[in-house]
Amino acid sequence: MDFSLSTIFEHFTFATWCVAIVLVVMSVLSVAVALNRAFHFRRAKAQSLLFANTVGEELKATNIAAVLESTEAEEFKFSYLARIVKTGLDDARGLKSTAEGELQDLSTVASAMERTVTEERMALSRWMTILATVASTAPFVGLLGTVFGIINSFKGMEATESAGLSAVAGGIAEALVMTGFGLVVAIPAVWLYNWANARVEGFAMEMANSASEMLDYIKKQRAAI
């Protein structure tokens, strides 16, 4: 028997083709999500760096109005840093002037920025569950195709009334191809998920540090805010 892929594909049953199509869709989805996240990560990072360079002097000069105006600029639409700064300054402007309420108000500002950090982290993690799902389930989907291949082997034995290699070779080859296909889909998805997750963790640490620095700035410049 010829064991070329074209010959093996000719022995695929309808059920096996359905499994193969599902694996193809899963592979396309994982690549699409990875590309989407890579583009979003790059854009968010670039806009946040640009925002930091843009408002740095305004913050030093306590030009709060200019900073808040920059946070709403279209060019910083995807900047996580802009949203953290906006949240901190907006809440700080609502501080009570009494010393009695200062600690409570600053705690409120800190909590507001923490919520913003959480929201931004969720936005950065969007669609990553698809990568995790593909990585964890693709091998099992491949095994389902393996089961169909083994079933075809038994059907071949029944049809030929023989247990020889020629009777089962087609089904076994089909089963092995589907097992390999599942792994080929799953392994890159695992790599891509780990890469994306590491980037999100890095962004989360950066955002937490930015929120902490912003809170310190508000404490020092409270009178000007």
mmCIF file of C-alpha atoms in Angstrom, residues 14-135:
data_model
loop_
_atom_site.group_PDB
_atom_site.id
_atom_site.type_symbol
_atom_site.label_atom_id
_atom_site.label_comp_id
_atom_site.label_asym_id
_atom_site.label_seq_id
_atom_site.Cartn_x
_atom_site.Cartn_y
_atom_site.Cartn_z
ATOM 1 C CA PHE A 14 -16.756 11.461 6.514
ATOM 2 C CA ALA A 15 -16.278 11.416 10.298
ATOM 3 C CA THR A 16 -12.503 11.678 9.948
ATOM 4 C CA TRP A 17 -12.820 14.592 7.541
ATOM 5 C CA CYS A 18 -15.110 16.355 10.021
ATOM 6 C CA VAL A 19 -12.470 15.976 12.736
ATOM 7 C CA ALA A 20 -9.761 17.213 10.357
ATOM 8 C CA ILE A 21 -11.838 20.278 9.461
ATOM 9 C CA VAL A 22 -12.369 21.049 13.156
ATOM 10 C CA LEU A 23 -8.603 20.879 13.699
ATOM 11 C CA VAL A 24 -7.987 23.191 10.743
ATOM 12 C CA VAL A 25 -10.477 25.698 12.160
ATOM 13 C CA MET A 26 -8.814 25.480 15.579
ATOM 14 C CA SER A 27 -5.413 26.082 14.009
ATOM 15 C CA VAL A 28 -6.645 29.102 12.059
ATOM 16 C CA LEU A 29 -8.291 30.529 15.179
ATOM 17 C CA SER A 30 -5.143 30.161 17.269
ATOM 18 C CA VAL A 31 -3.001 31.887 14.641
ATOM 19 C CA ALA A 32 -5.592 34.653 14.206
ATOM 20 C CA VAL A 33 -5.757 35.275 17.955
ATOM 21 C CA ALA A 34 -1.962 35.319 18.243
ATOM 22 C CA LEU A 35 -1.660 37.851 15.418
ATOM 23 C CA ASN A 36 -4.438 39.966 16.919
ATOM 24 C CA ARG A 37 -2.784 39.986 20.342
ATOM 25 C CA ALA A 38 0.663 40.721 18.869
ATOM 26 C CA PHE A 39 -0.741 43.728 17.014
ATOM 27 C CA HIS A 40 -2.669 44.932 20.070
ATOM 28 C CA PHE A 41 0.320 44.501 22.401
ATOM 29 C CA ARG A 42 2.561 46.462 20.063
ATOM 30 C CA ARG A 43 0.006 49.239 19.614
ATOM 31 C CA ALA A 44 -0.760 49.532 23.339
ATOM 32 C CA LYS A 45 2.938 49.619 24.228
ATOM 33 C CA ALA A 46 3.801 52.179 21.547
ATOM 34 C CA GLN A 47 0.925 54.480 22.483
ATOM 35 C CA SER A 48 1.744 54.237 26.191
ATOM 36 C CA LEU A 49 5.392 55.138 25.572
ATOM 37 C CA LEU A 50 4.317 58.061 23.390
ATOM 38 C CA PHE A 51 1.847 59.177 26.059
ATOM 39 C CA ALA A 52 4.526 59.083 28.755
ATOM 40 C CA ASN A 53 6.816 61.235 26.617
ATOM 41 C CA THR A 54 3.985 63.627 25.765
ATOM 42 C CA VAL A 55 2.687 64.332 29.281
ATOM 43 C CA GLY A 56 5.971 64.089 31.170
ATOM 44 C CA GLU A 57 6.632 67.825 31.110
ATOM 45 C CA GLU A 58 2.991 68.691 31.827
ATOM 46 C CA LEU A 59 3.039 66.504 34.925
ATOM 47 C CA LYS A 60 6.228 68.167 36.140
ATOM 48 C CA ALA A 61 4.600 71.565 35.613
ATOM 49 C CA THR A 62 1.391 70.278 37.251
ATOM 50 C CA ASN A 63 -0.523 71.253 34.120
ATOM 51 C CA ILE A 64 -3.313 68.839 34.978
ATOM 52 C CA ALA A 65 -5.770 70.194 32.401
ATOM 53 C CA ALA A 66 -3.307 69.507 29.578
ATOM 54 C CA VAL A 67 -2.613 66.009 30.908
ATOM 55 C CA LEU A 68 -6.316 65.165 31.080
ATOM 56 C CA GLU A 69 -6.793 66.518 27.574
ATOM 57 C CA SER A 70 -4.012 64.234 26.349
ATOM 58 C CA THR A 71 -5.610 61.189 27.991
ATOM 59 C CA GLU A 72 -8.639 61.654 25.741
ATOM 60 C CA ALA A 73 -6.659 62.144 22.527
ATOM 61 C CA GLU A 74 -7.409 59.686 19.716
ATOM 62 C CA GLU A 75 -3.713 58.866 19.338
ATOM 63 C CA PHE A 76 -3.735 57.394 22.858
ATOM 64 C CA LYS A 77 -6.955 55.437 22.446
ATOM 65 C CA PHE A 78 -5.259 52.114 23.188
ATOM 66 C CA SER A 79 -2.792 53.385 25.797
ATOM 67 C CA TYR A 80 -3.237 51.613 29.129
ATOM 68 C CA LEU A 81 -1.053 54.272 30.760
ATOM 69 C CA ALA A 82 -3.369 57.060 29.587
ATOM 70 C CA ARG A 83 -6.377 55.393 31.200
ATOM 71 C CA ILE A 84 -4.538 54.837 34.489
ATOM 72 C CA VAL A 85 -3.453 58.492 34.617
ATOM 73 C CA LYS A 86 -6.946 59.689 33.708
ATOM 74 C CA THR A 87 -8.544 57.547 36.413
ATOM 75 C CA GLY A 88 -6.094 58.777 39.043
ATOM 76 C CA LEU A 89 -6.452 62.459 38.183
ATOM 77 C CA ASP A 90 -10.231 62.333 37.771
ATOM 78 C CA ASP A 91 -10.638 60.710 41.188
ATOM 79 C CA ALA A 92 -8.046 62.979 42.772
ATOM 80 C CA ARG A 93 -9.961 66.038 41.608
ATOM 81 C CA GLY A 94 -12.846 64.824 43.689
ATOM 82 C CA LEU A 95 -10.804 64.747 46.885
ATOM 83 C CA LYS A 96 -12.232 66.503 49.853
ATOM 84 C CA SER A 97 -10.266 69.477 51.081
ATOM 85 C CA THR A 98 -10.512 68.406 54.705
ATOM 86 C CA ALA A 99 -7.542 66.637 56.226
ATOM 87 C CA GLU A 100 -9.923 64.205 57.871
ATOM 88 C CA GLY A 101 -11.007 62.762 54.561
ATOM 89 C CA GLU A 102 -7.576 62.689 52.952
ATOM 90 C CA LEU A 103 -6.594 59.095 53.747
ATOM 91 C CA GLN A 104 -9.974 57.737 52.764
ATOM 92 C CA ASP A 105 -9.979 59.710 49.528
ATOM 93 C CA LEU A 106 -6.469 58.595 48.600
ATOM 94 C CA SER A 107 -7.490 55.016 49.270
ATOM 95 C CA THR A 108 -10.403 55.566 46.919
ATOM 96 C CA VAL A 109 -8.049 56.877 44.244
ATOM 97 C CA ALA A 110 -5.768 53.872 44.708
ATOM 98 C CA SER A 111 -8.734 51.493 44.448
ATOM 99 C CA ALA A 112 -9.970 53.224 41.298
ATOM 100 C CA MET A 113 -6.585 52.851 39.624
ATOM 101 C CA GLU A 114 -6.376 49.214 40.713
ATOM 102 C CA ARG A 115 -9.732 48.594 39.042
ATOM 103 C CA THR A 116 -8.461 50.283 35.897
ATOM 104 C CA VAL A 117 -5.355 48.082 35.938
ATOM 105 C CA THR A 118 -7.601 45.022 36.234
ATOM 106 C CA GLU A 119 -9.800 46.212 33.364
ATOM 107 C CA GLU A 120 -6.782 46.890 31.165
ATOM 108 C CA ARG A 121 -5.349 43.486 31.964
ATOM 109 C CA MET A 122 -8.630 41.873 30.935
ATOM 110 C CA ALA A 123 -8.571 43.868 27.692
ATOM 111 C CA LEU A 124 -5.019 42.713 26.972
ATOM 112 C CA SER A 125 -6.041 39.102 27.706
ATOM 113 C CA ARG A 126 -9.016 39.208 25.342
ATOM 114 C CA TRP A 127 -9.406 36.113 23.139
ATOM 115 C CA MET A 128 -6.569 34.307 24.923
ATOM 116 C CA THR A 129 -9.024 31.712 26.219
ATOM 117 C CA ILE A 130 -9.256 30.539 22.609
ATOM 118 C CA LEU A 131 -5.522 29.812 22.614
ATOM 119 C CA ALA A 132 -5.818 27.979 25.922
ATOM 120 C CA THR A 133 -8.781 25.964 24.653
ATOM 121 C CA VAL A 134 -7.034 24.978 21.421
ATOM 122 C CA ALA A 135 -3.853 24.057 23.293
#
